[in-house]
XYZ file of C-alpha atoms in Angstrom:
625
model
C 79.484 -83.343 76.613
C 79.672 -80.228 78.787
C 77.527 -79.669 81.859
C 75.904 -76.725 80.085
C 74.767 -79.058 77.302
C 73.217 -81.336 79.899
C 71.534 -78.434 81.661
C 73.397 -79.240 84.904
C 74.803 -76.772 87.384
C 76.512 -76.699 90.797
C 77.679 -80.249 90.181
C 80.353 -81.866 92.224
C 83.429 -82.864 90.251
C 83.410 -86.240 88.517
C 86.618 -87.813 87.320
C 86.393 -87.442 83.515
C 88.858 -90.284 82.999
C 86.887 -92.780 85.058
C 84.817 -93.982 82.091
C 87.221 -93.034 79.291
C 88.146 -96.587 78.301
C 84.656 -97.916 77.654
C 84.167 -99.522 74.230
C 82.428 -97.498 71.532
C 78.869 -98.553 70.709
C 78.081 -100.627 67.633
C 76.243 -97.515 66.419
C 75.093 -94.259 67.957
C 72.138 -94.668 70.281
C 69.759 -91.879 71.304
C 69.295 -92.170 75.068
C 66.895 -90.392 77.419
C 68.014 -90.162 81.067
C 65.265 -89.388 83.616
C 67.119 -88.732 86.863
C 66.704 -86.016 89.506
C 70.078 -86.443 91.184
C 72.646 -84.265 89.427
C 75.617 -86.473 90.232
C 73.792 -89.518 88.862
C 72.851 -87.492 85.781
C 76.476 -86.642 85.139
C 77.735 -90.191 85.653
C 75.152 -91.789 83.348
C 75.660 -89.098 80.695
C 79.441 -89.465 80.867
C 79.237 -93.255 80.444
C 76.912 -92.956 77.433
C 78.706 -90.115 75.662
C 82.102 -91.757 76.128
C 80.648 -94.789 74.349
C 79.640 -92.565 71.397
C 75.943 -92.141 72.174
C 73.690 -89.076 72.066
C 72.180 -88.150 75.413
C 69.173 -86.121 76.575
C 68.863 -85.485 80.320
C 65.732 -84.450 82.263
C 65.140 -84.324 85.990
C 61.400 -84.924 86.341
C 58.504 -86.626 84.596
C 57.035 -83.399 83.182
C 60.310 -82.705 81.394
C 60.426 -86.328 80.241
C 57.004 -86.022 78.607
C 58.076 -82.787 76.899
C 61.283 -84.404 75.637
C 59.333 -87.304 74.176
C 57.152 -84.758 72.378
C 60.234 -83.084 70.875
C 62.537 -86.016 70.128
C 59.786 -88.674 69.700
C 62.045 -91.668 69.058
C 64.717 -92.868 71.490
C 66.612 -96.146 71.548
C 66.568 -96.458 75.340
C 65.285 -94.736 78.474
C 67.152 -94.848 81.786
C 64.470 -94.243 84.407
C 65.095 -93.446 88.067
C 62.616 -95.274 90.272
C 61.884 -92.334 92.562
C 61.780 -88.744 91.297
C 60.859 -86.504 94.194
C 57.278 -87.395 95.048
C 56.763 -89.261 91.753
C 57.403 -92.932 91.125
C 58.936 -94.228 87.934
C 56.282 -96.910 87.461
C 53.615 -94.222 87.037
C 55.484 -92.884 84.021
C 56.252 -96.391 82.755
C 52.539 -97.198 82.952
C 51.818 -94.189 80.708
C 54.345 -95.423 78.164
C 52.927 -98.931 78.054
C 49.391 -97.591 77.592
C 50.568 -95.564 74.597
C 50.502 -97.342 71.222
C 53.613 -95.473 70.114
C 55.791 -96.205 73.144
C 54.528 -99.654 74.100
C 57.782 -101.349 73.064
C 60.271 -98.609 73.976
C 63.185 -100.217 75.925
C 63.407 -98.924 79.509
C 66.086 -99.672 82.121
C 65.054 -98.777 85.671
C 67.702 -97.781 88.197
C 66.631 -97.867 91.802
C 67.949 -97.670 95.327
C 64.851 -99.546 96.524
C 64.919 -103.321 96.299
C 61.507 -104.093 97.801
C 59.939 -107.030 95.974
C 56.586 -105.295 95.339
C 58.273 -102.313 93.719
C 60.396 -104.506 91.468
C 57.360 -106.584 90.433
C 55.478 -103.478 89.321
C 58.250 -102.651 86.849
C 58.537 -106.225 85.631
C 54.789 -106.508 85.084
C 54.773 -103.273 83.056
C 57.664 -104.502 80.948
C 61.253 -103.319 81.290
C 64.513 -104.319 79.725
C 66.144 -104.532 83.152
C 65.957 -103.307 86.747
C 69.365 -102.276 88.060
C 70.528 -101.250 91.487
C 72.668 -98.180 92.012
C 75.540 -97.304 91.912
C 76.152 -97.220 88.171
C 78.798 -99.395 86.576
C 80.159 -98.331 83.207
C 80.307 -101.777 81.661
C 76.722 -102.575 82.787
C 75.323 -99.327 81.347
C 77.209 -99.958 78.116
C 75.797 -103.487 77.892
C 72.233 -102.238 78.412
C 72.595 -99.706 75.595
C 73.988 -102.378 73.294
C 71.105 -104.698 74.214
C 68.634 -101.927 73.311
C 70.381 -101.409 69.970
C 69.998 -105.099 69.200
C 66.285 -104.764 69.978
C 66.287 -101.813 67.516
C 62.975 -100.362 68.650
C 63.647 -97.058 66.892
C 64.558 -98.866 63.674
C 61.304 -100.808 63.877
C 59.322 -97.590 64.301
C 60.896 -95.819 61.323
C 63.100 -97.439 58.702
C 66.403 -95.859 57.731
C 66.490 -93.700 54.570
C 68.921 -96.177 52.985
C 66.490 -99.045 53.578
C 63.565 -97.155 52.030
C 65.680 -95.990 49.057
C 66.774 -99.565 48.395
C 63.195 -100.860 48.613
C 61.740 -98.195 46.325
C 64.804 -97.869 44.049
C 64.945 -94.092 44.526
C 67.671 -91.558 45.300
C 68.291 -89.995 48.696
C 67.123 -86.623 47.359
C 63.872 -88.168 46.102
C 63.376 -89.881 49.477
C 63.390 -86.572 51.332
C 61.078 -85.014 48.770
C 58.709 -87.957 49.306
C 59.095 -87.599 53.095
C 58.093 -83.943 53.018
C 55.114 -84.656 50.783
C 54.009 -87.539 53.023
C 54.223 -85.295 56.094
C 51.789 -82.851 54.533
C 49.472 -85.682 53.426
C 49.476 -87.180 56.924
C 48.804 -83.769 58.423
C 45.769 -83.342 56.190
C 44.601 -86.862 57.065
C 44.855 -86.201 60.800
C 42.812 -83.005 60.453
C 40.162 -84.904 58.512
C 39.976 -87.684 61.110
C 39.665 -85.194 63.963
C 36.827 -83.439 62.139
C 35.028 -86.758 61.491
C 35.226 -88.116 65.034
C 31.811 -87.954 66.642
C 29.971 -87.522 63.325
C 29.171 -91.236 62.891
C 31.034 -91.158 59.561
C 32.621 -94.546 60.138
C 33.323 -95.473 56.476
C 35.058 -92.143 55.874
C 37.041 -92.568 59.090
C 38.225 -96.005 58.050
C 39.148 -94.697 54.602
C 41.138 -91.828 56.152
C 42.956 -94.276 58.424
C 43.732 -96.524 55.451
C 45.226 -93.512 53.683
C 47.453 -92.775 56.700
C 48.555 -96.403 56.792
C 49.474 -96.318 53.097
C 51.514 -93.156 53.628
C 53.301 -94.804 56.555
C 54.025 -97.947 54.543
C 55.345 -95.935 51.611
C 57.913 -93.968 53.626
C 58.861 -96.819 55.962
C 57.050 -95.709 59.126
C 55.646 -98.792 60.901
C 54.788 -96.601 63.900
C 51.936 -95.209 61.823
C 50.390 -98.663 61.575
C 50.504 -99.105 65.344
C 48.820 -95.801 66.047
C 46.200 -96.201 63.320
C 45.323 -99.620 64.732
C 44.929 -98.101 68.202
C 42.720 -95.296 66.829
C 40.559 -97.761 64.936
C 40.136 -99.937 68.041
C 38.990 -96.896 70.036
C 36.509 -95.950 67.307
C 35.064 -99.472 67.228
C 34.659 -99.355 71.016
C 33.104 -95.872 70.628
C 35.697 -94.441 73.000
C 36.021 -91.092 71.241
C 38.103 -89.398 73.925
C 40.609 -92.230 73.776
C 40.577 -92.035 69.958
C 41.433 -88.330 70.122
C 44.316 -89.047 72.497
C 45.543 -91.787 70.182
C 45.334 -89.646 67.036
C 47.430 -87.010 68.777
C 50.317 -89.474 68.714
C 50.299 -89.103 64.915
C 50.933 -85.395 65.452
C 54.241 -86.465 66.999
C 55.078 -88.473 63.897
C 54.201 -85.534 61.657
C 56.543 -83.345 63.693
C 59.223 -86.003 63.358
C 58.825 -86.089 59.556
C 58.950 -82.294 59.362
C 62.093 -82.264 61.525
C 63.782 -84.879 59.366
C 62.855 -82.988 56.207
C 63.923 -79.630 57.664
C 67.236 -81.115 58.805
C 67.878 -82.447 55.302
C 66.760 -79.206 53.644
C 68.307 -76.959 56.272
C 71.155 -76.609 58.691
C 72.260 -80.206 59.138
C 72.581 -81.497 55.598
C 70.278 -79.434 53.428
C 68.614 -80.439 50.231
C 70.567 -79.854 48.917
C 72.779 -78.067 51.326
C 71.345 -74.684 50.628
C 73.738 -73.074 53.062
C 75.585 -69.933 52.064
C 78.400 -70.644 49.595
C 81.720 -71.238 51.317
C 83.803 -69.906 48.454
C 83.595 -66.703 46.457
C 81.811 -66.938 43.142
C 83.891 -66.242 40.029
C 83.628 -62.966 38.153
C 82.126 -63.355 34.691
C 83.971 -61.803 31.762
C 82.307 -59.136 29.643
C 81.537 -60.505 26.183
C 82.023 -57.898 23.435
C 81.729 -58.040 19.677
C 84.861 -58.085 17.517
C 85.755 -54.723 15.970
C 83.805 -53.912 12.783
C 85.482 -52.765 9.550
C 87.805 -49.799 10.032
C 85.399 -47.333 8.390
C 82.875 -47.920 11.158
C 85.297 -48.191 14.087
C 84.645 -44.702 15.390
C 80.876 -45.006 15.429
C 80.887 -48.526 16.870
C 83.346 -47.559 19.604
C 81.206 -44.598 20.613
C 78.127 -46.822 20.595
C 79.787 -49.319 22.931
C 80.745 -46.581 25.366
C 77.170 -45.346 25.435
C 75.741 -48.848 25.901
C 78.203 -49.782 28.654
C 77.906 -46.429 30.427
C 75.141 -45.092 32.691
C 72.280 -44.957 30.204
C 70.097 -43.079 32.676
C 72.386 -40.043 32.313
C 71.031 -39.702 28.766
C 67.409 -39.913 29.824
C 66.564 -36.281 28.998
C 68.010 -36.694 25.520
C 66.076 -39.916 24.997
C 62.950 -38.206 26.255
C 62.640 -36.405 22.921
C 61.829 -39.762 21.333
C 58.760 -40.374 23.485
C 56.221 -39.416 20.852
C 58.029 -40.852 17.842
C 56.729 -44.174 16.545
C 59.904 -46.038 15.570
C 58.688 -49.658 15.258
C 55.720 -50.636 13.136
C 53.721 -53.818 13.837
C 55.549 -55.380 10.907
C 58.915 -54.457 12.440
C 57.930 -56.108 15.724
C 56.742 -59.277 13.981
C 59.989 -59.421 11.986
C 61.998 -59.002 15.207
C 60.126 -61.922 16.788
C 60.681 -64.077 13.696
C 64.398 -63.261 13.530
C 64.946 -63.562 17.292
C 63.353 -66.999 17.446
C 66.207 -68.300 15.243
C 69.081 -66.697 17.173
C 70.876 -67.254 20.447
C 70.182 -67.216 23.287
C 66.499 -67.747 22.469
C 67.100 -70.916 20.436
C 69.138 -72.327 23.332
C 66.519 -71.388 25.925
C 63.743 -73.056 23.942
C 65.843 -76.200 23.511
C 66.433 -76.279 27.284
C 62.665 -76.031 27.806
C 62.096 -78.985 25.470
C 64.707 -81.073 27.289
C 63.429 -80.159 30.758
C 59.937 -81.288 29.742
C 61.391 -84.794 29.241
C 63.060 -85.050 32.676
C 60.401 -87.178 34.476
C 61.401 -90.805 34.184
C 64.985 -90.017 33.132
C 67.712 -92.513 34.005
C 71.285 -92.426 35.256
C 72.460 -93.124 31.729
C 70.703 -89.998 30.513
C 72.335 -88.016 33.297
C 75.760 -89.300 32.291
C 75.040 -88.473 28.655
C 73.962 -84.931 29.566
C 77.244 -84.370 31.413
C 79.238 -85.822 28.526
C 77.680 -83.261 26.149
C 79.302 -80.436 28.130
C 83.078 -80.558 27.541
C 85.157 -79.858 30.620
C 82.076 -79.381 32.794
C 82.540 -82.260 35.220
C 84.967 -80.368 37.464
C 82.619 -77.380 37.736
C 79.752 -79.769 38.432
C 81.890 -81.306 41.178
C 82.271 -77.882 42.821
C 78.522 -77.385 42.727
C 77.786 -80.892 44.024
C 80.220 -80.415 46.911
C 78.539 -77.134 47.821
C 75.276 -79.062 47.917
C 76.741 -81.648 50.286
C 77.696 -84.331 47.714
C 81.409 -85.096 47.995
C 83.475 -87.188 45.610
C 81.333 -86.359 42.580
C 84.299 -86.050 40.217
C 85.706 -89.412 41.322
C 82.361 -91.226 41.246
C 79.823 -89.245 39.167
C 77.285 -92.085 39.096
C 77.119 -92.276 42.892
C 77.083 -88.473 42.994
C 74.114 -88.332 40.634
C 72.259 -90.908 42.720
C 72.656 -88.759 45.824
C 72.034 -85.502 44.006
C 68.989 -86.888 42.237
C 68.595 -87.318 38.476
C 66.176 -84.396 38.245
C 68.602 -81.954 39.821
C 71.534 -83.359 37.840
C 69.719 -82.796 34.563
C 68.468 -79.357 35.571
C 71.974 -78.180 36.431
C 73.268 -79.435 33.088
C 70.415 -77.571 31.351
C 71.273 -74.459 33.367
C 74.880 -74.794 32.165
C 73.715 -75.000 28.557
C 71.479 -71.970 29.062
C 74.396 -70.007 30.551
C 76.550 -70.941 27.569
C 73.838 -69.852 25.122
C 73.281 -66.554 26.954
C 76.930 -65.424 27.022
C 76.760 -64.076 23.493
C 78.715 -61.275 21.879
C 76.827 -57.996 22.098
C 77.437 -54.256 22.455
C 75.585 -54.636 25.765
C 76.888 -56.423 28.831
C 74.472 -59.355 29.023
C 76.153 -61.395 31.756
C 73.909 -59.760 34.393
C 70.819 -60.735 32.398
C 72.123 -64.308 32.110
C 72.699 -64.529 35.869
C 69.185 -63.243 36.540
C 67.415 -65.628 34.143
C 69.302 -68.784 35.133
C 69.249 -67.957 38.854
C 65.505 -67.316 38.735
C 65.046 -70.738 37.142
C 67.146 -72.502 39.787
C 65.386 -70.673 42.613
C 61.948 -71.448 41.181
C 62.759 -75.157 40.943
C 63.973 -75.293 44.552
C 60.887 -73.387 45.710
C 58.750 -76.009 44.025
C 60.605 -78.835 45.738
C 60.526 -77.085 49.107
C 56.766 -76.607 48.829
C 56.306 -80.190 47.520
C 54.716 -79.196 44.230
C 54.240 -81.648 41.403
C 56.284 -81.009 38.242
C 58.665 -78.658 40.047
C 61.152 -79.196 37.212
C 58.909 -77.075 34.966
C 59.430 -74.116 37.276
C 63.054 -74.031 36.147
C 61.915 -73.568 32.536
C 59.414 -70.892 33.556
C 62.113 -69.006 35.433
C 64.506 -69.274 32.501
C 61.951 -67.927 30.023
C 59.995 -65.490 32.202
C 61.973 -62.534 30.785
C 62.654 -63.916 27.304
C 61.117 -60.730 25.870
C 63.945 -58.737 27.435
C 66.441 -61.017 25.717
C 64.654 -60.451 22.418
C 64.950 -56.672 22.773
C 68.527 -56.659 24.069
C 69.831 -59.008 21.367
C 67.847 -57.866 18.341
C 67.750 -54.135 19.085
C 70.517 -53.296 21.619
C 70.630 -49.636 20.639
C 66.946 -48.949 21.110
C 66.882 -51.135 24.216
C 69.528 -48.819 25.660
C 67.190 -45.917 24.877
C 64.409 -47.673 26.823
C 66.753 -48.097 29.792
C 67.636 -44.407 29.529
C 63.976 -43.421 29.546
C 63.274 -45.598 32.574
C 66.249 -44.587 34.673
C 66.529 -40.978 33.529
C 63.300 -39.721 35.075
C 61.915 -42.725 36.937
C 59.601 -43.966 34.188
C 58.356 -47.519 34.757
C 60.469 -49.931 32.641
C 57.409 -51.486 31.008
C 56.201 -48.027 30.045
C 59.657 -47.110 28.716
C 59.630 -50.242 26.558
C 56.175 -49.380 25.236
C 57.295 -45.824 24.451
C 60.270 -47.217 22.508
C 58.932 -50.398 20.919
C 55.182 -50.100 21.278
C 55.188 -53.192 23.520
C 56.612 -54.189 26.911
C 59.083 -57.056 27.122
C 56.390 -59.064 28.948
C 54.033 -58.703 25.990
C 56.773 -59.529 23.491
C 57.842 -62.554 25.561
C 54.296 -63.913 25.514
C 54.085 -63.480 21.740
C 57.481 -65.110 21.216
C 56.580 -68.151 23.331
C 53.213 -68.430 21.589
C 54.990 -68.441 18.215
C 57.331 -71.151 19.512
C 54.314 -73.319 20.356
C 54.868 -73.367 24.136
C 51.817 -74.036 26.268
C 49.766 -71.353 28.006
C 51.647 -71.898 31.272
C 54.822 -70.396 29.781
C 52.922 -67.580 28.129
C 51.187 -66.672 31.408
C 54.531 -66.671 33.211
C 56.169 -64.364 30.644
C 53.190 -62.001 30.370
C 52.027 -61.781 33.990
C 54.979 -62.552 36.309
C 55.021 -58.893 37.428
C 51.341 -59.158 38.416
C 50.748 -62.765 39.529
C 47.210 -61.919 40.605
C 46.195 -60.750 37.121
C 42.767 -61.960 36.088
C 44.119 -63.025 32.696
C 46.090 -65.950 34.175
C 44.544 -69.393 33.844
C 43.460 -70.672 37.251
C 45.666 -73.763 37.032
C 48.731 -71.581 36.395
C 48.385 -69.095 39.265
C 50.594 -70.903 41.771
C 53.381 -71.368 39.220
C 53.258 -67.731 38.075
C 53.278 -66.511 41.683
C 56.381 -68.613 42.397
C 58.129 -67.115 39.343
C 57.295 -63.667 40.723
C 58.793 -64.688 44.063
C 61.862 -66.311 42.461
C 62.430 -63.183 40.357
C 62.407 -60.954 43.441
C 64.701 -63.327 45.325
C 67.124 -63.305 42.396
C 67.251 -59.502 42.451
C 67.749 -59.519 46.234
C 70.670 -61.953 45.949
C 72.294 -59.857 43.209
C 71.789 -56.454 44.875
C 74.958 -54.351 45.058
C 74.038 -52.893 48.428
C 72.643 -54.537 51.547
C 69.970 -51.855 51.835
C 68.578 -52.794 48.403
C 68.444 -56.470 49.350
C 66.823 -55.663 52.714
C 64.164 -53.586 50.976
C 63.226 -56.499 48.700
C 63.191 -58.942 51.646
C 60.981 -56.573 53.624
C 58.515 -56.437 50.722
C 58.521 -60.238 50.360
C 57.917 -60.640 54.109
C 54.952 -58.279 54.258
C 51.324 -59.388 54.465
C 50.614 -57.460 51.269
C 53.053 -59.473 49.171
C 50.722 -61.092 46.599
C 52.315 -64.539 46.492
C 51.254 -65.560 50.010
C 47.539 -65.189 49.299
C 47.884 -66.827 45.886
C 49.739 -69.826 47.309
C 47.135 -70.192 50.040
C 44.302 -69.998 47.502
C 46.082 -72.640 45.443
C 46.125 -75.054 48.395
C 49.891 -74.759 49.021
C 50.820 -75.198 52.689
C 53.959 -73.449 53.898
C 56.290 -75.823 55.785
C 57.676 -73.104 58.093
C 56.615 -69.814 59.651
C 56.824 -67.010 57.094
C 59.790 -65.232 58.700
C 61.790 -68.486 58.820
C 60.692 -69.331 55.294
C 61.830 -65.995 53.844
C 65.196 -66.360 55.563
C 65.450 -69.831 54.064
C 64.473 -68.457 50.659
C 67.272 -65.899 50.797
C 69.844 -68.593 51.572
C 68.441 -70.567 48.657
C 68.729 -67.482 46.409
C 72.347 -66.830 47.397
C 73.290 -70.448 46.726
C 71.446 -70.465 43.397
C 73.214 -67.300 42.277
C 76.582 -68.795 43.269
C 75.775 -71.896 41.198
C 74.873 -69.700 38.213
C 78.147 -67.792 38.463
C 80.074 -71.085 38.517
C 78.103 -72.181 35.450
C 78.823 -68.855 33.749
C 82.517 -69.114 34.500
C 82.613 -72.584 32.940
C 80.622 -71.383 29.925
C 82.962 -68.423 29.337
C 85.986 -70.721 29.563
C 84.406 -73.207 27.170
C 83.768 -70.403 24.646
C 87.370 -69.216 24.858
C 88.598 -72.796 24.366
């Protein structure tokens, strides 16, 4: 560890080899060093780091209190007896009066050997009192003794221990952890509001709820603090109860940090860091040549469809007042489209996603087996998400990835395969948008700890199913609609109405209604452009707003130019962006500040698009095979 990492400066040289041969610790300890002498700081830190431990160094008691607020749980504290005008026993007395830190191991180092001073430390409870100078083997032994005590492990159980007890995956553990953090936060707010109102039964019930949350996620520290709060309430010491309840704030911060570390920079849920490898290019799927008598016309049609349709906008403008499609034509198009790909495939994916809750490892293995040659592509995706060795041990990989995510990725692969159909139009961009929106929506739901987040994938996949209906059933006239929209800046929904008499949102709602899908899907298809529309059922507003957000994020990730992406991000970040108010009205609490959250969302969108392109590459290869 460098002196800059320790926050030390103007330090006299210490022989770096002096403590190089110390044994490594049985496991990494997290050690807090409270020492005002810079040379002593460096020596203690060098001994601990050379033994494989993580070290935090402060030089006074104010900094020590701040570090305990940030880090919360240490394995051991090395405490200097005299820190300027302050004495170590004053700080130790604070720790022992605190329900959270009552058992924290502390080793006191002192240059004073007066009996009265030593007795004060012993009476307060220390692991040891040691005289300076420091000896490497003694420091190492004290750290190992603290690890055997395992105070930190008794305050919060390891993820592996909780997963084994509850028979859940690592991914599900961190989802549960994030949800518990929000529940505890709400409980703390309720308790603070009830203190002083003589609402004792409600207070006890709120404390019981906090205890149950702590027990569920393996956080015995919660029990200690709740017991201390309850004792203060029974003694009617409200000020002391407030101080005690504030210790739960530290635990909430700890849970948020653990969740953020898993979802974010350190290991990410799954590692939603920017893809480390370039996504594959998807091939353009085209129809086989028609009979020779029609070759000329079909070839010209393909050139028009693949070219810049907006350049023909003025020509298409002559069709504005011509009614081409009758109501019967539209109904026939819906009937025919509901039996063709990719719509049949999308609806089957929806049906399968609905069954995901309660799925088993065996079902995950079966889903993978139904996709020939997919395991290697899945391995690439799993590795990007931080799960290594998936190809060699898919069962273990699925356990770490989570059954829900495993099944959703296999459904996304099937959707990509269904969507890469032969057409005069290039539909690969539409496939990437639909599948990416579904993946983003699902991850948004997990990040915000929403129930049934798997359904958000289906909503994202089908939110623009009306566009698929138009592009597949009537590619020529859909090209005209694009020309109208891009030729003179006409809104796309208006261009679709001018061409077909209906927007794709309206057609999507009718198609999903015909397929028998619940109102939630219909609201998403019809209103995702206007998530605040009064026609949306109240229970569906949060989901529709997240589809709106996922849709915008998908477009930002796919933008050809940075300026286009920045413009979308700026709109998402603004106070006027409708989703923020709708989420707040729906009782959804944001886990991060908005600016940090939007940045996180964009990383999520880039990763989701990369996954979709990998899926599309596999699907194209499978079709060729």
